[in-house]
Short mmCIF file of N, CA and C in Angstrom, two decimals:
data_model
loop_
_atom_site.label_atom_id
_atom_site.label_comp_id
_atom_site.label_asym_id
_atom_site.label_seq_id
_atom_site.Cartn_x
_atom_site.Cartn_y
_atom_site.Cartn_z
N MET A 1 0.43 -1.00 0.24
CA MET A 1 0.08 -0.12 -0.04
C MET A 1 0.78 1.32 -0.05
N LEU A 2 1.90 1.42 0.88
CA LEU A 2 3.10 2.39 1.20
C LEU A 2 3.31 2.93 -0.35
N ARG A 3 3.77 1.74 -1.28
CA ARG A 3 4.36 1.96 -2.81
C ARG A 3 3.02 2.73 -3.54
N TYR A 4 2.25 1.73 -3.23
CA TYR A 4 1.00 2.92 -4.01
C TYR A 4 1.05 4.44 -3.94
N LEU A 5 1.05 4.53 -2.44
CA LEU A 5 0.72 6.19 -1.64
C LEU A 5 1.65 6.94 -2.53
N HIS A 6 2.96 6.17 -2.19
CA HIS A 6 4.35 7.03 -2.77
C HIS A 6 4.59 7.04 -4.24
N ARG A 7 3.88 6.34 -5.22
CA ARG A 7 4.37 6.18 -6.48
C ARG A 7 3.04 7.37 -7.54
N ASN A 8 1.82 7.41 -6.41
CA ASN A 8 0.42 8.12 -7.10
C ASN A 8 1.06 9.11 -7.64
N PRO A 9 1.63 10.39 -6.63
CA PRO A 9 1.87 11.36 -7.41
C PRO A 9 2.59 11.60 -8.59
N VAL A 10 3.49 10.65 -8.65
CA VAL A 10 4.64 10.41 -9.86
C VAL A 10 3.49 10.11 -10.97
N LYS A 11 2.77 8.75 -10.67
CA LYS A 11 2.01 8.73 -11.99
C LYS A 11 1.14 9.31 -12.52
N ARG A 12 0.25 10.46 -11.52
CA ARG A 12 -0.45 11.81 -11.91
C ARG A 12 0.44 12.63 -12.81
N GLY A 13 1.73 12.70 -13.01
CA GLY A 13 2.45 13.58 -13.02
C GLY A 13 2.69 14.94 -12.61
N LEU A 14 2.35 14.86 -11.30
CA LEU A 14 2.47 16.06 -10.52
C LEU A 14 3.94 16.22 -10.03
N VAL A 15 4.79 15.44 -9.61
CA VAL A 15 6.11 15.14 -9.58
C VAL A 15 6.41 14.35 -10.24
N GLU A 16 8.27 14.39 -10.70
CA GLU A 16 9.31 13.62 -11.52
C GLU A 16 9.23 12.44 -10.41
N GLU A 17 9.54 12.33 -9.41
CA GLU A 17 10.04 11.33 -8.39
C GLU A 17 9.33 11.36 -7.01
N ALA A 18 9.27 10.30 -6.59
CA ALA A 18 8.41 10.11 -4.97
C ALA A 18 8.73 10.88 -4.36
N LYS A 19 10.01 11.28 -4.03
CA LYS A 19 10.97 12.31 -3.07
C LYS A 19 10.84 13.73 -2.92
N ASP A 20 9.95 14.15 -4.36
CA ASP A 20 9.62 15.29 -4.71
C ASP A 20 8.58 15.75 -4.13
N TRP A 21 7.61 14.92 -3.58
CA TRP A 21 5.80 15.24 -3.22
C TRP A 21 6.21 15.35 -1.95
N ARG A 22 6.10 16.61 -1.56
CA ARG A 22 6.09 17.61 -0.20
C ARG A 22 5.00 16.90 0.91
N TRP A 23 4.02 16.28 0.62
CA TRP A 23 2.94 15.69 1.72
C TRP A 23 3.34 13.99 1.63
N SER A 24 4.15 13.69 1.36
CA SER A 24 4.43 12.31 1.04
C SER A 24 5.23 11.54 2.23
N SER A 25 4.99 10.76 2.83
CA SER A 25 6.07 10.01 3.82
C SER A 25 7.10 9.31 3.38
N PHE A 26 7.47 9.25 1.86
CA PHE A 26 8.44 8.54 0.91
C PHE A 26 10.07 8.97 1.89
N ARG A 27 10.15 10.05 1.95
CA ARG A 27 11.32 10.59 2.38
C ARG A 27 11.72 10.08 4.18
N HIS A 28 10.48 10.13 4.48
CA HIS A 28 10.53 9.57 6.15
C HIS A 28 11.30 8.05 6.00
N TYR A 29 10.60 6.95 5.21
CA TYR A 29 10.75 5.77 5.03
C TYR A 29 12.14 5.28 4.26
N ALA A 30 12.42 6.35 3.38
CA ALA A 30 13.39 6.10 2.79
C ALA A 30 14.84 6.58 3.05
N PHE A 31 14.94 7.75 4.07
CA PHE A 31 16.04 8.63 4.30
C PHE A 31 15.76 8.99 5.63
N ARG A 32 14.58 8.29 6.50
CA ARG A 32 14.69 8.55 7.98
C ARG A 32 14.82 10.34 7.99
N GLU A 33 13.91 11.12 7.05
CA GLU A 33 13.65 12.40 7.16
C GLU A 33 12.51 12.68 7.72
N ASN A 34 12.40 13.76 8.73
CA ASN A 34 11.13 14.43 9.38
C ASN A 34 10.64 15.43 8.13
N GLY A 35 9.62 15.15 7.70
CA GLY A 35 8.75 16.09 6.53
C GLY A 35 7.76 16.95 7.37
N VAL A 36 6.70 17.49 6.45
CA VAL A 36 5.95 18.34 6.97
C VAL A 36 4.78 17.58 7.98
N VAL A 37 4.68 16.39 7.29
CA VAL A 37 3.69 15.45 8.09
C VAL A 37 4.41 14.47 8.53
N GLU A 38 3.73 14.67 10.31
CA GLU A 38 4.74 13.62 11.14
C GLU A 38 4.27 12.66 10.97
N ILE A 39 5.20 11.43 10.83
CA ILE A 39 5.20 10.37 10.75
C ILE A 39 5.43 9.59 11.95
N GLU A 40 4.58 8.52 12.91
CA GLU A 40 4.77 7.77 13.89
C GLU A 40 5.18 6.37 13.39
N SER A 41 6.73 6.28 13.75
CA SER A 41 7.01 4.72 13.09
C SER A 41 7.86 4.18 14.47
N GLU A 42 8.66 3.20 13.92
CA GLU A 42 9.48 2.71 15.20
C GLU A 42 10.57 3.74 15.31
N TRP A 43 11.24 4.42 14.57
CA TRP A 43 12.24 4.97 14.69
C TRP A 43 11.82 6.48 15.45
N THR A 44 10.74 7.16 15.02
CA THR A 44 10.52 8.22 15.92
C THR A 44 9.83 8.02 17.41
N ALA A 45 9.51 6.83 17.49
CA ALA A 45 9.04 6.11 18.72
C ALA A 45 10.30 5.83 19.60
N ARG A 46 11.26 5.18 19.03
CA ARG A 46 12.50 5.27 19.35
C ARG A 46 13.62 6.25 19.99
N ASP A 47 13.35 7.41 19.21
CA ASP A 47 14.16 8.58 19.18
C ASP A 47 13.58 9.43 20.36
N ARG A 48 12.26 9.14 20.74
CA ARG A 48 11.99 10.14 21.80
C ARG A 48 11.89 9.55 22.88
N GLU A 49 11.89 8.37 22.79
CA GLU A 49 12.21 7.24 24.17
C GLU A 49 13.91 7.58 24.57
N LEU A 50 14.79 8.05 23.39
CA LEU A 50 16.02 8.46 23.97
C LEU A 50 16.46 9.73 24.22
N GLN A 51 15.47 10.31 23.60
CA GLN A 51 15.73 11.62 23.95
C GLN A 51 15.31 11.71 25.34
N ALA A 52 14.29 11.25 25.88
CA ALA A 52 13.78 11.72 27.22
C ALA A 52 14.60 10.90 28.28
N SER A 53 15.70 9.68 27.97
CA SER A 53 16.35 9.40 28.42
C SER A 53 17.63 10.25 28.69
N GLY A 54 17.88 11.36 28.39
CA GLY A 54 19.12 11.94 27.68
C GLY A 54 19.76 11.54 26.83
N GLY A 55 19.73 10.48 25.79
CA GLY A 55 20.44 10.03 24.96
C GLY A 55 20.08 11.17 23.54
N ALA A 56 20.94 10.95 22.60
CA ALA A 56 20.66 11.58 21.35
C ALA A 56 19.99 10.67 20.23
N PRO A 57 19.07 11.22 19.48
CA PRO A 57 18.84 10.35 18.26
C PRO A 57 19.70 9.53 17.35
N ARG A 58 19.10 8.72 17.34
CA ARG A 58 20.52 8.29 15.94
C ARG A 58 20.01 8.76 14.78
N VAL A 59 21.56 8.84 13.87
CA VAL A 59 21.65 9.26 12.81
C VAL A 59 21.62 8.35 11.73
N PHE A 60 20.73 8.58 10.89
CA PHE A 60 20.59 7.51 9.74
C PHE A 60 21.36 8.31 8.58
N LEU A 61 22.79 7.28 8.37
CA LEU A 61 23.81 7.70 7.18
C LEU A 61 23.59 7.10 5.77
N LEU A 62 23.22 7.65 4.71
CA LEU A 62 23.22 7.33 3.50
C LEU A 62 24.82 6.82 2.71
N PRO A 63 24.49 5.55 2.44
CA PRO A 63 25.93 4.99 1.80
C PRO A 63 26.57 6.09 0.55
N GLY A 64 28.03 6.00 0.63
CA GLY A 64 28.41 6.71 -0.48
C GLY A 64 29.14 7.97 -0.19
#
């Protein structure tokens, strides 16, 4: 279902790539970025727990 949701703006010709649709959760799932719409995932829950305990959120690094 997520693939369909992420590809729909591309299929409709609204953007060139899924990552370009501002309201998509694509960048959260692909690059672990926070976007316009807050996504609740295991990453955000874990980061919130780490911050509450005084730790820093994990950083996601892209290869290359």
